[in-house]
Amino acid sequence: MNTEDLFNQDRGSSEKKEQKQSPLVSLERDIKFFNDSIKEVAIDIMVEGLSATPIFVAHQHEVKLGEVILDRNELNTEWSIHASTIEEFVDRGIIKPELKERFLSSYKNPNDFMCLFVIVPEGANFVYYPYIKG
């Protein structure tokens, strides 16, 4: 095997990795665009006493969880964002009641980070993304 073959193999494998990361790359772009709106909603949720633990659901399909705050079809973005709370996640069984305390112990300061529940075809996961200071 010569050196050129090695480079071509590497290039091929990195292209596959980029394809797998592409949904998250577009999510990060949309999150930066939505930053101020998401932070404003998080503050409203906390100030109005709805919850001390806002959670934002990021998805590209139809999801019946939380309330739509940013619709990808209306805003011409790739991701929609719904606002929710830990209370809804527990009520709906997404976070089991016995795991609520563990979740809360890892929950980051909602004044500094948005808590995103990112739904992709392969599954869903919680991600914390720092608010951009403006």
JSON list of N, CA, C and O in Angstrom, two decimals, residues 64-67 83-94:
[
{"chain": "A", "resi": 64, "resn": "LYS", "atom": "N", "xyz": [-44.80, 16.27, 19.56]},
{"chain": "A", "resi": 64, "resn": "LYS", "atom": "CA", "xyz": [-45.86, 16.78, 20.45]},
{"chain": "A", "resi": 64, "resn": "LYS", "atom": "C", "xyz": [-45.32, 16.82, 21.87]},
{"chain": "A", "resi": 64, "resn": "LYS", "atom": "O", "xyz": [-45.67, 16.00, 22.71]},
{"chain": "A", "resi": 65, "resn": "LEU", "atom": "N", "xyz": [-44.45, 17.77, 22.09]},
{"chain": "A", "resi": 65, "resn": "LEU", "atom": "CA", "xyz": [-43.81, 17.93, 23.40]},
{"chain": "A", "resi": 65, "resn": "LEU", "atom": "C", "xyz": [-43.49, 19.41, 23.57]},
{"chain": "A", "resi": 65, "resn": "LEU", "atom": "O", "xyz": [-42.85, 20.01, 22.70]},
{"chain": "A", "resi": 66, "resn": "GLY", "atom": "N", "xyz": [-43.97, 20.00, 24.65]},
{"chain": "A", "resi": 66, "resn": "GLY", "atom": "CA", "xyz": [-43.74, 21.42, 24.86]},
{"chain": "A", "resi": 66, "resn": "GLY", "atom": "C", "xyz": [-44.58, 22.26, 23.91]},
{"chain": "A", "resi": 66, "resn": "GLY", "atom": "O", "xyz": [-45.49, 21.76, 23.25]},
{"chain": "A", "resi": 67, "resn": "GLU", "atom": "N", "xyz": [-44.25, 23.55, 23.86]},
{"chain": "A", "resi": 67, "resn": "GLU", "atom": "CA", "xyz": [-44.95, 24.48, 22.99]},
{"chain": "A", "resi": 67, "resn": "GLU", "atom": "C", "xyz": [-43.98, 25.03, 21.96]},
{"chain": "A", "resi": 67, "resn": "GLU", "atom": "O", "xyz": [-42.86, 25.42, 22.29]},
{"chain": "A", "resi": 83, "resn": "ALA", "atom": "N", "xyz": [-40.55, 24.89, 23.69]},
{"chain": "A", "resi": 83, "resn": "ALA", "atom": "CA", "xyz": [-40.22, 25.15, 25.09]},
{"chain": "A", "resi": 83, "resn": "ALA", "atom": "C", "xyz": [-40.97, 24.17, 25.97]},
{"chain": "A", "resi": 83, "resn": "ALA", "atom": "O", "xyz": [-42.16, 23.92, 25.76]},
{"chain": "A", "resi": 84, "resn": "SER", "atom": "N", "xyz": [-40.26, 23.59, 26.93]},
{"chain": "A", "resi": 84, "resn": "SER", "atom": "CA", "xyz": [-40.86, 22.64, 27.85]},
{"chain": "A", "resi": 84, "resn": "SER", "atom": "C", "xyz": [-40.22, 22.84, 29.23]},
{"chain": "A", "resi": 84, "resn": "SER", "atom": "O", "xyz": [-39.46, 23.78, 29.44]},
{"chain": "A", "resi": 85, "resn": "THR", "atom": "N", "xyz": [-40.54, 21.92, 30.13]},
{"chain": "A", "resi": 85, "resn": "THR", "atom": "CA", "xyz": [-40.00, 21.99, 31.49]},
{"chain": "A", "resi": 85, "resn": "THR", "atom": "C", "xyz": [-39.72, 20.57, 31.99]},
{"chain": "A", "resi": 85, "resn": "THR", "atom": "O", "xyz": [-40.24, 19.59, 31.42]},
{"chain": "A", "resi": 86, "resn": "ILE", "atom": "N", "xyz": [-38.95, 20.49, 33.05]},
{"chain": "A", "resi": 86, "resn": "ILE", "atom": "CA", "xyz": [-38.70, 19.17, 33.62]},
{"chain": "A", "resi": 86, "resn": "ILE", "atom": "C", "xyz": [-40.00, 18.53, 34.09]},
{"chain": "A", "resi": 86, "resn": "ILE", "atom": "O", "xyz": [-40.18, 17.31, 34.00]},
{"chain": "A", "resi": 87, "resn": "GLU", "atom": "N", "xyz": [-40.92, 19.36, 34.55]},
{"chain": "A", "resi": 87, "resn": "GLU", "atom": "CA", "xyz": [-42.20, 18.82, 35.03]},
{"chain": "A", "resi": 87, "resn": "GLU", "atom": "C", "xyz": [-42.94, 18.07, 33.91]},
{"chain": "A", "resi": 87, "resn": "GLU", "atom": "O", "xyz": [-43.46, 16.98, 34.13]},
{"chain": "A", "resi": 88, "resn": "GLU", "atom": "N", "xyz": [-42.95, 18.65, 32.70]},
{"chain": "A", "resi": 88, "resn": "GLU", "atom": "CA", "xyz": [-43.60, 17.96, 31.58]},
{"chain": "A", "resi": 88, "resn": "GLU", "atom": "C", "xyz": [-42.84, 16.68, 31.23]},
{"chain": "A", "resi": 88, "resn": "GLU", "atom": "O", "xyz": [-43.44, 15.65, 30.95]},
{"chain": "A", "resi": 89, "resn": "PHE", "atom": "N", "xyz": [-41.50, 16.74, 31.26]},
{"chain": "A", "resi": 89, "resn": "PHE", "atom": "CA", "xyz": [-40.70, 15.56, 30.93]},
{"chain": "A", "resi": 89, "resn": "PHE", "atom": "C", "xyz": [-40.98, 14.42, 31.92]},
{"chain": "A", "resi": 89, "resn": "PHE", "atom": "O", "xyz": [-41.03, 13.26, 31.52]},
{"chain": "A", "resi": 90, "resn": "VAL", "atom": "N", "xyz": [-41.17, 14.75, 33.19]},
{"chain": "A", "resi": 90, "resn": "VAL", "atom": "CA", "xyz": [-41.49, 13.72, 34.19]},
{"chain": "A", "resi": 90, "resn": "VAL", "atom": "C", "xyz": [-42.93, 13.24, 33.98]},
{"chain": "A", "resi": 90, "resn": "VAL", "atom": "O", "xyz": [-43.19, 12.03, 33.96]},
{"chain": "A", "resi": 91, "resn": "ASP", "atom": "N", "xyz": [-43.86, 14.17, 33.79]},
{"chain": "A", "resi": 91, "resn": "ASP", "atom": "CA", "xyz": [-45.27, 13.80, 33.58]},
{"chain": "A", "resi": 91, "resn": "ASP", "atom": "C", "xyz": [-45.44, 12.88, 32.37]},
{"chain": "A", "resi": 91, "resn": "ASP", "atom": "O", "xyz": [-46.25, 11.96, 32.39]},
{"chain": "A", "resi": 92, "resn": "ARG", "atom": "N", "xyz": [-44.67, 13.14, 31.31]},
{"chain": "A", "resi": 92, "resn": "ARG", "atom": "CA", "xyz": [-44.80, 12.36, 30.07]},
{"chain": "A", "resi": 92, "resn": "ARG", "atom": "C", "xyz": [-43.95, 11.09, 30.11]},
{"chain": "A", "resi": 92, "resn": "ARG", "atom": "O", "xyz": [-43.95, 10.32, 29.16]},
{"chain": "A", "resi": 93, "resn": "GLY", "atom": "N", "xyz": [-43.16, 10.89, 31.18]},
{"chain": "A", "resi": 93, "resn": "GLY", "atom": "CA", "xyz": [-42.37, 9.67, 31.31]},
{"chain": "A", "resi": 93, "resn": "GLY", "atom": "C", "xyz": [-41.05, 9.68, 30.56]},
{"chain": "A", "resi": 93, "resn": "GLY", "atom": "O", "xyz": [-40.39, 8.65, 30.44]},
{"chain": "A", "resi": 94, "resn": "ILE", "atom": "N", "xyz": [-40.64, 10.83, 30.06]},
{"chain": "A", "resi": 94, "resn": "ILE", "atom": "CA", "xyz": [-39.36, 10.92, 29.35]},
{"chain": "A", "resi": 94, "resn": "ILE", "atom": "C", "xyz": [-38.22, 10.86, 30.37]},
{"chain": "A", "resi": 94, "resn": "ILE", "atom": "O", "xyz": [-37.19, 10.23, 30.13]}
]
